[in-house]
JSON list of C-alpha atoms in Angstrom, two decimals:
[
{"chain": "A", "resi": 1, "resn": "UNK", "atom": "CA", "xyz": [44.53, 97.24, -35.16]},
{"chain": "A", "resi": 2, "resn": "UNK", "atom": "CA", "xyz": [42.61, 94.87, -33.07]},
{"chain": "A", "resi": 3, "resn": "UNK", "atom": "CA", "xyz": [41.17, 95.38, -29.47]},
{"chain": "A", "resi": 4, "resn": "UNK", "atom": "CA", "xyz": [39.11, 93.49, -27.20]},
{"chain": "A", "resi": 5, "resn": "UNK", "atom": "CA", "xyz": [36.81, 95.18, -24.47]},
{"chain": "A", "resi": 6, "resn": "UNK", "atom": "CA", "xyz": [35.49, 93.16, -21.59]},
{"chain": "A", "resi": 7, "resn": "UNK", "atom": "CA", "xyz": [32.83, 94.66, -19.52]},
{"chain": "A", "resi": 8, "resn": "UNK", "atom": "CA", "xyz": [32.91, 94.42, -15.98]},
{"chain": "A", "resi": 9, "resn": "UNK", "atom": "CA", "xyz": [36.29, 93.55, -14.27]},
{"chain": "A", "resi": 10, "resn": "UNK", "atom": "CA", "xyz": [33.87, 91.48, -11.58]},
{"chain": "A", "resi": 11, "resn": "UNK", "atom": "CA", "xyz": [30.75, 89.46, -12.00]},
{"chain": "A", "resi": 12, "resn": "UNK", "atom": "CA", "xyz": [28.97, 87.89, -9.12]},
{"chain": "A", "resi": 13, "resn": "UNK", "atom": "CA", "xyz": [26.26, 85.36, -9.61]},
{"chain": "A", "resi": 14, "resn": "UNK", "atom": "CA", "xyz": [24.35, 82.85, -7.36]},
{"chain": "A", "resi": 15, "resn": "UNK", "atom": "CA", "xyz": [25.04, 79.15, -7.78]},
{"chain": "A", "resi": 16, "resn": "UNK", "atom": "CA", "xyz": [22.71, 77.96, -10.32]},
{"chain": "A", "resi": 17, "resn": "UNK", "atom": "CA", "xyz": [21.97, 81.37, -11.98]},
{"chain": "A", "resi": 18, "resn": "UNK", "atom": "CA", "xyz": [22.96, 82.13, -15.88]},
{"chain": "A", "resi": 19, "resn": "UNK", "atom": "CA", "xyz": [26.57, 83.46, -16.20]},
{"chain": "A", "resi": 20, "resn": "UNK", "atom": "CA", "xyz": [27.00, 85.96, -18.78]},
{"chain": "A", "resi": 21, "resn": "UNK", "atom": "CA", "xyz": [30.37, 87.57, -19.56]},
{"chain": "A", "resi": 22, "resn": "UNK", "atom": "CA", "xyz": [30.70, 90.10, -22.14]},
{"chain": "A", "resi": 23, "resn": "UNK", "atom": "CA", "xyz": [33.27, 90.47, -24.84]},
{"chain": "A", "resi": 24, "resn": "UNK", "atom": "CA", "xyz": [33.30, 93.22, -27.68]},
{"chain": "A", "resi": 25, "resn": "UNK", "atom": "CA", "xyz": [36.02, 93.07, -30.17]},
{"chain": "A", "resi": 26, "resn": "UNK", "atom": "CA", "xyz": [37.23, 95.65, -32.80]},
{"chain": "A", "resi": 27, "resn": "UNK", "atom": "CA", "xyz": [38.89, 93.96, -35.99]},
{"chain": "A", "resi": 28, "resn": "UNK", "atom": "CA", "xyz": [39.49, 95.31, -39.68]},
{"chain": "A", "resi": 29, "resn": "UNK", "atom": "CA", "xyz": [39.42, 91.54, -41.13]},
{"chain": "A", "resi": 30, "resn": "UNK", "atom": "CA", "xyz": [37.35, 88.45, -40.09]},
{"chain": "A", "resi": 31, "resn": "UNK", "atom": "CA", "xyz": [38.63, 87.62, -36.52]},
{"chain": "A", "resi": 32, "resn": "UNK", "atom": "CA", "xyz": [39.44, 84.41, -34.73]},
{"chain": "A", "resi": 33, "resn": "UNK", "atom": "CA", "xyz": [38.20, 84.58, -31.07]},
{"chain": "A", "resi": 34, "resn": "UNK", "atom": "CA", "xyz": [38.79, 82.90, -27.79]},
{"chain": "A", "resi": 35, "resn": "UNK", "atom": "CA", "xyz": [37.86, 82.51, -24.39]},
{"chain": "A", "resi": 36, "resn": "UNK", "atom": "CA", "xyz": [40.30, 81.28, -21.78]},
{"chain": "A", "resi": 37, "resn": "UNK", "atom": "CA", "xyz": [40.11, 80.61, -18.32]},
{"chain": "A", "resi": 38, "resn": "UNK", "atom": "CA", "xyz": [42.41, 81.08, -15.14]},
{"chain": "A", "resi": 39, "resn": "UNK", "atom": "CA", "xyz": [41.71, 79.26, -11.93]},
{"chain": "A", "resi": 40, "resn": "UNK", "atom": "CA", "xyz": [43.71, 80.71, -8.89]},
{"chain": "A", "resi": 41, "resn": "UNK", "atom": "CA", "xyz": [47.60, 80.36, -9.20]},
{"chain": "A", "resi": 42, "resn": "UNK", "atom": "CA", "xyz": [47.35, 78.61, -12.72]},
{"chain": "A", "resi": 43, "resn": "UNK", "atom": "CA", "xyz": [47.86, 79.49, -16.20]},
{"chain": "A", "resi": 44, "resn": "UNK", "atom": "CA", "xyz": [45.27, 80.17, -18.69]},
{"chain": "A", "resi": 45, "resn": "UNK", "atom": "CA", "xyz": [43.72, 77.33, -20.46]},
{"chain": "A", "resi": 46, "resn": "UNK", "atom": "CA", "xyz": [41.19, 77.43, -23.53]},
{"chain": "A", "resi": 47, "resn": "UNK", "atom": "CA", "xyz": [37.61, 77.47, -22.78]},
{"chain": "A", "resi": 48, "resn": "UNK", "atom": "CA", "xyz": [36.41, 77.60, -26.44]},
{"chain": "A", "resi": 49, "resn": "UNK", "atom": "CA", "xyz": [37.28, 79.38, -29.79]},
{"chain": "A", "resi": 50, "resn": "UNK", "atom": "CA", "xyz": [35.87, 80.85, -32.72]},
{"chain": "A", "resi": 51, "resn": "UNK", "atom": "CA", "xyz": [37.53, 80.29, -36.26]},
{"chain": "A", "resi": 52, "resn": "UNK", "atom": "CA", "xyz": [34.83, 81.19, -38.70]},
{"chain": "A", "resi": 53, "resn": "UNK", "atom": "CA", "xyz": [33.05, 77.87, -38.72]},
{"chain": "A", "resi": 54, "resn": "UNK", "atom": "CA", "xyz": [29.66, 77.80, -36.57]},
{"chain": "A", "resi": 55, "resn": "UNK", "atom": "CA", "xyz": [28.88, 81.07, -34.77]},
{"chain": "A", "resi": 56, "resn": "UNK", "atom": "CA", "xyz": [27.46, 79.28, -31.63]},
{"chain": "A", "resi": 57, "resn": "UNK", "atom": "CA", "xyz": [30.47, 77.65, -30.19]},
{"chain": "A", "resi": 58, "resn": "UNK", "atom": "CA", "xyz": [30.51, 75.10, -27.15]},
{"chain": "A", "resi": 59, "resn": "UNK", "atom": "CA", "xyz": [33.37, 74.64, -25.00]},
{"chain": "A", "resi": 60, "resn": "UNK", "atom": "CA", "xyz": [34.32, 72.92, -22.05]},
{"chain": "A", "resi": 61, "resn": "UNK", "atom": "CA", "xyz": [32.60, 72.78, -18.64]},
{"chain": "A", "resi": 62, "resn": "UNK", "atom": "CA", "xyz": [29.29, 73.86, -20.32]},
{"chain": "A", "resi": 63, "resn": "UNK", "atom": "CA", "xyz": [30.10, 77.08, -21.33]},
{"chain": "A", "resi": 64, "resn": "UNK", "atom": "CA", "xyz": [29.39, 78.66, -24.91]},
{"chain": "A", "resi": 65, "resn": "UNK", "atom": "CA", "xyz": [29.60, 81.40, -27.06]},
{"chain": "A", "resi": 66, "resn": "UNK", "atom": "CA", "xyz": [28.11, 83.36, -29.95]},
{"chain": "A", "resi": 67, "resn": "UNK", "atom": "CA", "xyz": [29.98, 85.21, -32.30]},
{"chain": "A", "resi": 68, "resn": "UNK", "atom": "CA", "xyz": [27.78, 88.16, -33.63]},
{"chain": "A", "resi": 69, "resn": "UNK", "atom": "CA", "xyz": [29.53, 90.05, -36.27]},
{"chain": "A", "resi": 70, "resn": "UNK", "atom": "CA", "xyz": [26.82, 92.85, -36.30]},
{"chain": "A", "resi": 71, "resn": "UNK", "atom": "CA", "xyz": [27.30, 93.39, -32.97]},
{"chain": "A", "resi": 72, "resn": "UNK", "atom": "CA", "xyz": [31.14, 92.68, -32.75]},
{"chain": "A", "resi": 73, "resn": "UNK", "atom": "CA", "xyz": [30.61, 90.71, -29.87]},
{"chain": "A", "resi": 74, "resn": "UNK", "atom": "CA", "xyz": [31.39, 87.26, -28.43]},
{"chain": "A", "resi": 75, "resn": "UNK", "atom": "CA", "xyz": [29.74, 86.97, -25.29]},
{"chain": "A", "resi": 76, "resn": "UNK", "atom": "CA", "xyz": [30.24, 83.85, -22.87]},
{"chain": "A", "resi": 77, "resn": "UNK", "atom": "CA", "xyz": [27.26, 82.12, -21.44]},
{"chain": "A", "resi": 78, "resn": "UNK", "atom": "CA", "xyz": [26.62, 79.01, -18.90]},
{"chain": "A", "resi": 79, "resn": "UNK", "atom": "CA", "xyz": [22.95, 78.39, -18.13]},
{"chain": "A", "resi": 80, "resn": "UNK", "atom": "CA", "xyz": [23.59, 77.20, -14.49]},
{"chain": "A", "resi": 81, "resn": "UNK", "atom": "CA", "xyz": [26.55, 78.79, -12.50]},
{"chain": "A", "resi": 82, "resn": "UNK", "atom": "CA", "xyz": [28.63, 76.23, -10.21]},
{"chain": "A", "resi": 83, "resn": "UNK", "atom": "CA", "xyz": [30.84, 77.07, -7.37]},
{"chain": "A", "resi": 84, "resn": "UNK", "atom": "CA", "xyz": [33.87, 75.42, -9.43]},
{"chain": "A", "resi": 85, "resn": "UNK", "atom": "CA", "xyz": [33.38, 78.10, -12.06]},
{"chain": "A", "resi": 86, "resn": "UNK", "atom": "CA", "xyz": [35.03, 80.75, -9.87]},
{"chain": "A", "resi": 87, "resn": "UNK", "atom": "CA", "xyz": [37.88, 81.97, -11.63]},
{"chain": "A", "resi": 88, "resn": "UNK", "atom": "CA", "xyz": [39.26, 84.67, -14.08]},
{"chain": "A", "resi": 89, "resn": "UNK", "atom": "CA", "xyz": [37.95, 84.73, -17.64]},
{"chain": "A", "resi": 90, "resn": "UNK", "atom": "CA", "xyz": [39.93, 86.41, -20.59]},
{"chain": "A", "resi": 91, "resn": "UNK", "atom": "CA", "xyz": [38.71, 87.15, -23.95]},
{"chain": "A", "resi": 92, "resn": "UNK", "atom": "CA", "xyz": [41.25, 86.98, -26.92]},
{"chain": "A", "resi": 93, "resn": "UNK", "atom": "CA", "xyz": [41.22, 88.06, -30.87]},
{"chain": "A", "resi": 94, "resn": "UNK", "atom": "CA", "xyz": [43.49, 87.42, -33.58]},
{"chain": "A", "resi": 95, "resn": "UNK", "atom": "CA", "xyz": [43.17, 88.05, -37.10]},
{"chain": "A", "resi": 96, "resn": "UNK", "atom": "CA", "xyz": [42.92, 85.43, -40.01]},
{"chain": "A", "resi": 97, "resn": "UNK", "atom": "CA", "xyz": [46.03, 86.27, -42.34]},
{"chain": "A", "resi": 98, "resn": "UNK", "atom": "CA", "xyz": [47.12, 88.83, -39.77]},
{"chain": "A", "resi": 99, "resn": "UNK", "atom": "CA", "xyz": [49.05, 88.87, -36.61]},
{"chain": "A", "resi": 100, "resn": "UNK", "atom": "CA", "xyz": [49.33, 85.57, -34.75]},
{"chain": "A", "resi": 101, "resn": "UNK", "atom": "CA", "xyz": [49.64, 87.52, -31.78]},
{"chain": "A", "resi": 102, "resn": "UNK", "atom": "CA", "xyz": [46.34, 87.55, -29.67]},
{"chain": "A", "resi": 103, "resn": "UNK", "atom": "CA", "xyz": [45.23, 90.88, -28.11]},
{"chain": "A", "resi": 104, "resn": "UNK", "atom": "CA", "xyz": [43.62, 90.05, -24.56]},
{"chain": "A", "resi": 105, "resn": "UNK", "atom": "CA", "xyz": [40.78, 91.85, -22.83]},
{"chain": "A", "resi": 106, "resn": "UNK", "atom": "CA", "xyz": [41.50, 92.77, -19.15]},
{"chain": "A", "resi": 107, "resn": "UNK", "atom": "CA", "xyz": [39.91, 90.05, -17.74]},
{"chain": "A", "resi": 108, "resn": "UNK", "atom": "CA", "xyz": [36.71, 89.21, -15.62]},
{"chain": "A", "resi": 109, "resn": "UNK", "atom": "CA", "xyz": [36.59, 87.52, -12.25]},
{"chain": "A", "resi": 110, "resn": "UNK", "atom": "CA", "xyz": [33.45, 85.60, -12.01]},
{"chain": "A", "resi": 111, "resn": "UNK", "atom": "CA", "xyz": [32.38, 85.04, -8.18]},
{"chain": "A", "resi": 112, "resn": "UNK", "atom": "CA", "xyz": [29.99, 82.43, -7.48]},
{"chain": "A", "resi": 113, "resn": "UNK", "atom": "CA", "xyz": [27.84, 82.78, -4.29]},
{"chain": "A", "resi": 114, "resn": "UNK", "atom": "CA", "xyz": [26.35, 79.77, -2.74]},
{"chain": "B", "resi": 27, "resn": "UNK", "atom": "CA", "xyz": [48.57, 66.01, -23.69]},
{"chain": "B", "resi": 28, "resn": "UNK", "atom": "CA", "xyz": [50.36, 69.10, -24.81]},
{"chain": "B", "resi": 29, "resn": "UNK", "atom": "CA", "xyz": [52.44, 70.74, -22.28]},
{"chain": "B", "resi": 30, "resn": "UNK", "atom": "CA", "xyz": [54.20, 74.07, -21.45]},
{"chain": "B", "resi": 31, "resn": "UNK", "atom": "CA", "xyz": [56.49, 73.97, -18.33]},
{"chain": "B", "resi": 32, "resn": "UNK", "atom": "CA", "xyz": [57.60, 76.61, -16.32]},
{"chain": "B", "resi": 33, "resn": "UNK", "atom": "CA", "xyz": [60.57, 75.68, -14.09]},
{"chain": "B", "resi": 34, "resn": "UNK", "atom": "CA", "xyz": [59.76, 77.33, -10.98]},
{"chain": "B", "resi": 35, "resn": "UNK", "atom": "CA", "xyz": [56.02, 78.29, -9.69]},
{"chain": "B", "resi": 36, "resn": "UNK", "atom": "CA", "xyz": [57.41, 80.50, -7.06]},
{"chain": "B", "resi": 37, "resn": "UNK", "atom": "CA", "xyz": [60.45, 82.68, -6.46]},
{"chain": "B", "resi": 38, "resn": "UNK", "atom": "CA", "xyz": [61.60, 85.18, -3.96]},
{"chain": "B", "resi": 39, "resn": "UNK", "atom": "CA", "xyz": [64.89, 87.20, -5.38]},
{"chain": "B", "resi": 40, "resn": "UNK", "atom": "CA", "xyz": [66.16, 90.33, -3.84]},
{"chain": "B", "resi": 41, "resn": "UNK", "atom": "CA", "xyz": [66.60, 93.68, -5.81]},
{"chain": "B", "resi": 42, "resn": "UNK", "atom": "CA", "xyz": [69.54, 93.71, -7.81]},
{"chain": "B", "resi": 43, "resn": "UNK", "atom": "CA", "xyz": [69.71, 89.92, -8.52]},
{"chain": "B", "resi": 44, "resn": "UNK", "atom": "CA", "xyz": [69.70, 88.12, -11.89]},
{"chain": "B", "resi": 45, "resn": "UNK", "atom": "CA", "xyz": [66.75, 86.34, -12.48]},
{"chain": "B", "resi": 46, "resn": "UNK", "atom": "CA", "xyz": [66.07, 83.25, -14.95]},
{"chain": "B", "resi": 47, "resn": "UNK", "atom": "CA", "xyz": [62.56, 82.30, -15.62]},
{"chain": "B", "resi": 48, "resn": "UNK", "atom": "CA", "xyz": [62.72, 79.02, -17.82]},
{"chain": "B", "resi": 49, "resn": "UNK", "atom": "CA", "xyz": [59.91, 77.61, -20.02]},
{"chain": "B", "resi": 50, "resn": "UNK", "atom": "CA", "xyz": [59.86, 74.42, -22.08]},
{"chain": "B", "resi": 51, "resn": "UNK", "atom": "CA", "xyz": [57.11, 73.25, -24.33]},
{"chain": "B", "resi": 52, "resn": "UNK", "atom": "CA", "xyz": [56.93, 69.67, -26.05]},
{"chain": "B", "resi": 53, "resn": "UNK", "atom": "CA", "xyz": [54.69, 70.53, -28.93]},
{"chain": "B", "resi": 54, "resn": "UNK", "atom": "CA", "xyz": [57.04, 71.32, -31.47]},
{"chain": "B", "resi": 55, "resn": "UNK", "atom": "CA", "xyz": [55.65, 75.08, -31.46]},
{"chain": "B", "resi": 56, "resn": "UNK", "atom": "CA", "xyz": [57.52, 77.45, -33.42]},
{"chain": "B", "resi": 57, "resn": "UNK", "atom": "CA", "xyz": [56.24, 80.64, -31.70]},
{"chain": "B", "resi": 58, "resn": "UNK", "atom": "CA", "xyz": [56.65, 81.19, -27.57]},
{"chain": "B", "resi": 59, "resn": "UNK", "atom": "CA", "xyz": [55.82, 84.26, -25.88]},
{"chain": "B", "resi": 60, "resn": "UNK", "atom": "CA", "xyz": [56.37, 85.62, -22.29]},
{"chain": "B", "resi": 61, "resn": "UNK", "atom": "CA", "xyz": [53.66, 87.70, -20.66]},
{"chain": "B", "resi": 62, "resn": "UNK", "atom": "CA", "xyz": [53.38, 89.34, -17.41]},
{"chain": "B", "resi": 63, "resn": "UNK", "atom": "CA", "xyz": [49.84, 89.47, -15.31]},
{"chain": "B", "resi": 64, "resn": "UNK", "atom": "CA", "xyz": [49.04, 92.27, -12.94]},
{"chain": "B", "resi": 65, "resn": "UNK", "atom": "CA", "xyz": [45.75, 92.38, -11.22]},
{"chain": "B", "resi": 66, "resn": "UNK", "atom": "CA", "xyz": [43.52, 95.01, -13.35]},
{"chain": "B", "resi": 67, "resn": "UNK", "atom": "CA", "xyz": [46.11, 95.13, -16.12]},
{"chain": "B", "resi": 68, "resn": "UNK", "atom": "CA", "xyz": [45.37, 91.59, -17.86]},
{"chain": "B", "resi": 69, "resn": "UNK", "atom": "CA", "xyz": [48.22, 90.13, -19.53]},
{"chain": "B", "resi": 70, "resn": "UNK", "atom": "CA", "xyz": [50.65, 92.33, -21.18]},
{"chain": "B", "resi": 71, "resn": "UNK", "atom": "CA", "xyz": [53.01, 90.87, -23.61]},
{"chain": "B", "resi": 72, "resn": "UNK", "atom": "CA", "xyz": [56.81, 90.92, -23.01]},
{"chain": "B", "resi": 73, "resn": "UNK", "atom": "CA", "xyz": [58.79, 89.05, -25.45]},
{"chain": "B", "resi": 74, "resn": "UNK", "atom": "CA", "xyz": [57.86, 86.76, -28.32]},
{"chain": "B", "resi": 75, "resn": "UNK", "atom": "CA", "xyz": [60.00, 84.56, -30.30]},
{"chain": "B", "resi": 76, "resn": "UNK", "atom": "CA", "xyz": [59.14, 83.05, -33.76]},
{"chain": "B", "resi": 77, "resn": "UNK", "atom": "CA", "xyz": [62.14, 80.75, -34.42]},
{"chain": "B", "resi": 78, "resn": "UNK", "atom": "CA", "xyz": [65.52, 79.95, -32.76]},
{"chain": "B", "resi": 79, "resn": "UNK", "atom": "CA", "xyz": [67.76, 82.76, -31.89]},
{"chain": "B", "resi": 80, "resn": "UNK", "atom": "CA", "xyz": [65.04, 85.21, -33.29]},
{"chain": "B", "resi": 81, "resn": "UNK", "atom": "CA", "xyz": [62.91, 87.67, -30.82]},
{"chain": "B", "resi": 82, "resn": "UNK", "atom": "CA", "xyz": [60.65, 90.41, -30.84]},
{"chain": "B", "resi": 83, "resn": "UNK", "atom": "CA", "xyz": [59.75, 92.85, -28.54]},
{"chain": "B", "resi": 84, "resn": "UNK", "atom": "CA", "xyz": [56.20, 93.03, -27.07]},
{"chain": "B", "resi": 85, "resn": "UNK", "atom": "CA", "xyz": [54.38, 95.81, -25.22]},
{"chain": "B", "resi": 86, "resn": "UNK", "atom": "CA", "xyz": [56.72, 95.99, -22.09]},
{"chain": "B", "resi": 87, "resn": "UNK", "atom": "CA", "xyz": [60.20, 94.70, -22.67]},
{"chain": "B", "resi": 88, "resn": "UNK", "atom": "CA", "xyz": [62.01, 97.37, -20.56]},
{"chain": "B", "resi": 89, "resn": "UNK", "atom": "CA", "xyz": [64.16, 95.66, -17.93]},
{"chain": "B", "resi": 90, "resn": "UNK", "atom": "CA", "xyz": [63.71, 92.20, -19.80]},
{"chain": "B", "resi": 91, "resn": "UNK", "atom": "CA", "xyz": [65.77, 90.30, -22.21]},
{"chain": "B", "resi": 92, "resn": "UNK", "atom": "CA", "xyz": [64.96, 86.44, -23.45]},
{"chain": "B", "resi": 93, "resn": "UNK", "atom": "CA", "xyz": [66.95, 83.81, -25.06]},
{"chain": "B", "resi": 94, "resn": "UNK", "atom": "CA", "xyz": [65.95, 81.09, -27.41]},
{"chain": "B", "resi": 95, "resn": "UNK", "atom": "CA", "xyz": [68.70, 78.65, -28.41]},
{"chain": "B", "resi": 96, "resn": "UNK", "atom": "CA", "xyz": [66.62, 75.67, -28.96]},
{"chain": "B", "resi": 97, "resn": "UNK", "atom": "CA", "xyz": [63.08, 75.34, -30.22]},
{"chain": "B", "resi": 98, "resn": "UNK", "atom": "CA", "xyz": [61.51, 73.85, -27.21]},
{"chain": "B", "resi": 99, "resn": "UNK", "atom": "CA", "xyz": [62.99, 76.19, -24.87]},
{"chain": "B", "resi": 100, "resn": "UNK", "atom": "CA", "xyz": [62.43, 80.13, -24.30]},
{"chain": "B", "resi": 101, "resn": "UNK", "atom": "CA", "xyz": [64.00, 81.91, -21.12]},
{"chain": "B", "resi": 102, "resn": "UNK", "atom": "CA", "xyz": [63.05, 85.37, -19.94]},
{"chain": "B", "resi": 103, "resn": "UNK", "atom": "CA", "xyz": [65.97, 87.21, -17.88]},
{"chain": "B", "resi": 104, "resn": "UNK", "atom": "CA", "xyz": [65.93, 89.96, -15.46]},
{"chain": "B", "resi": 105, "resn": "UNK", "atom": "CA", "xyz": [69.19, 91.55, -15.50]},
{"chain": "B", "resi": 106, "resn": "UNK", "atom": "CA", "xyz": [68.57, 93.30, -12.31]},
{"chain": "B", "resi": 107, "resn": "UNK", "atom": "CA", "xyz": [65.52, 92.46, -10.64]},
{"chain": "B", "resi": 108, "resn": "UNK", "atom": "CA", "xyz": [63.55, 95.25, -9.07]},
{"chain": "B", "resi": 109, "resn": "UNK", "atom": "CA", "xyz": [60.60, 95.57, -6.75]},
{"chain": "B", "resi": 110, "resn": "UNK", "atom": "CA", "xyz": [58.01, 96.62, -9.48]},
{"chain": "B", "resi": 111, "resn": "UNK", "atom": "CA", "xyz": [59.01, 93.40, -11.57]},
{"chain": "B", "resi": 112, "resn": "UNK", "atom": "CA", "xyz": [57.19, 91.63, -8.73]},
{"chain": "B", "resi": 113, "resn": "UNK", "atom": "CA", "xyz": [54.39, 89.72, -11.04]},
{"chain": "B", "resi": 114, "resn": "UNK", "atom": "CA", "xyz": [52.92, 86.60, -12.16]},
{"chain": "B", "resi": 115, "resn": "UNK", "atom": "CA", "xyz": [54.82, 85.67, -15.60]},
{"chain": "B", "resi": 116, "resn": "UNK", "atom": "CA", "xyz": [53.18, 83.29, -17.93]},
{"chain": "B", "resi": 117, "resn": "UNK", "atom": "CA", "xyz": [54.80, 81.30, -20.70]},
{"chain": "B", "resi": 118, "resn": "UNK", "atom": "CA", "xyz": [52.86, 80.41, -23.78]},
{"chain": "B", "resi": 119, "resn": "UNK", "atom": "CA", "xyz": [53.26, 79.00, -27.23]},
{"chain": "B", "resi": 120, "resn": "UNK", "atom": "CA", "xyz": [51.80, 78.50, -30.54]},
{"chain": "B", "resi": 121, "resn": "UNK", "atom": "CA", "xyz": [52.11, 77.13, -33.90]},
{"chain": "B", "resi": 122, "resn": "UNK", "atom": "CA", "xyz": [53.86, 78.80, -36.78]},
{"chain": "B", "resi": 123, "resn": "UNK", "atom": "CA", "xyz": [51.93, 81.68, -38.36]},
{"chain": "B", "resi": 124, "resn": "UNK", "atom": "CA", "xyz": [50.74, 79.91, -41.67]},
{"chain": "B", "resi": 125, "resn": "UNK", "atom": "CA", "xyz": [48.81, 77.02, -39.73]},
{"chain": "B", "resi": 126, "resn": "UNK", "atom": "CA", "xyz": [47.93, 79.34, -36.77]},
{"chain": "B", "resi": 127, "resn": "UNK", "atom": "CA", "xyz": [44.54, 80.74, -35.63]},
{"chain": "B", "resi": 128, "resn": "UNK", "atom": "CA", "xyz": [46.34, 82.26, -32.70]},
{"chain": "B", "resi": 129, "resn": "UNK", "atom": "CA", "xyz": [45.64, 79.78, -30.01]},
{"chain": "B", "resi": 130, "resn": "UNK", "atom": "CA", "xyz": [48.04, 79.79, -27.23]},
{"chain": "B", "resi": 131, "resn": "UNK", "atom": "CA", "xyz": [49.09, 77.17, -24.83]},
{"chain": "B", "resi": 132, "resn": "UNK", "atom": "CA", "xyz": [49.91, 78.22, -21.39]},
{"chain": "B", "resi": 133, "resn": "UNK", "atom": "CA", "xyz": [52.23, 77.03, -18.72]},
{"chain": "B", "resi": 134, "resn": "UNK", "atom": "CA", "xyz": [51.11, 77.09, -15.24]},
{"chain": "B", "resi": 135, "resn": "UNK", "atom": "CA", "xyz": [52.81, 80.51, -14.33]},
{"chain": "B", "resi": 136, "resn": "UNK", "atom": "CA", "xyz": [55.67, 81.67, -12.11]},
{"chain": "B", "resi": 137, "resn": "UNK", "atom": "CA", "xyz": [55.05, 84.14, -9.54]},
{"chain": "B", "resi": 138, "resn": "UNK", "atom": "CA", "xyz": [57.86, 86.17, -8.63]},
{"chain": "B", "resi": 139, "resn": "UNK", "atom": "CA", "xyz": [58.36, 88.30, -5.61]},
{"chain": "B", "resi": 140, "resn": "UNK", "atom": "CA", "xyz": [61.31, 90.88, -5.49]},
{"chain": "B", "resi": 141, "resn": "UNK", "atom": "CA", "xyz": [62.28, 92.13, -1.81]}
]
């Protein structure tokens, strides 16, 4: 079985500050990991994914995430927040050779203050 | 560009009505999914389908049914809508399991209000 925990249902940052959204997973086999972003009243779109290549993954809009097997984490970061980054962010996990159905975290709402 | 299209962005229905939510994808994906999204609960899987005429229950199938008569189309049906089915409904698709990392492609969502 696989699971995802996103710490903090809401994260608030000032414009220009570091963004850090936390994701921890559990999986008995090597995982595939994803971050999706959802802007208000829209569907989810892929931000970035880890599929067992480089552990530091770069995505769209300046976001990146690092896969740390020892910590079972896949935290999302961005050096400098922009107002347009305000959205809901979801972490998800699937497993290679296993179920192709992702397990999602409950989401973290990123609030950016001017 | 890849596309998952949900037929209605906003719907208002009355209790007891039959509701159809339609989803079409143009990526030739085998797998299609219906989720509902509620504040604080994240995404919950209602049904999924890995082939035409095939369907599998997700985590919360009660009160819903689905239909997949063609590969590109996956419909969610609420036989008798109730107020607790007021929610955002998201359709998604992905490649067949053998070539699949589990990456999902989502539609824009259908916000259903049941009065």
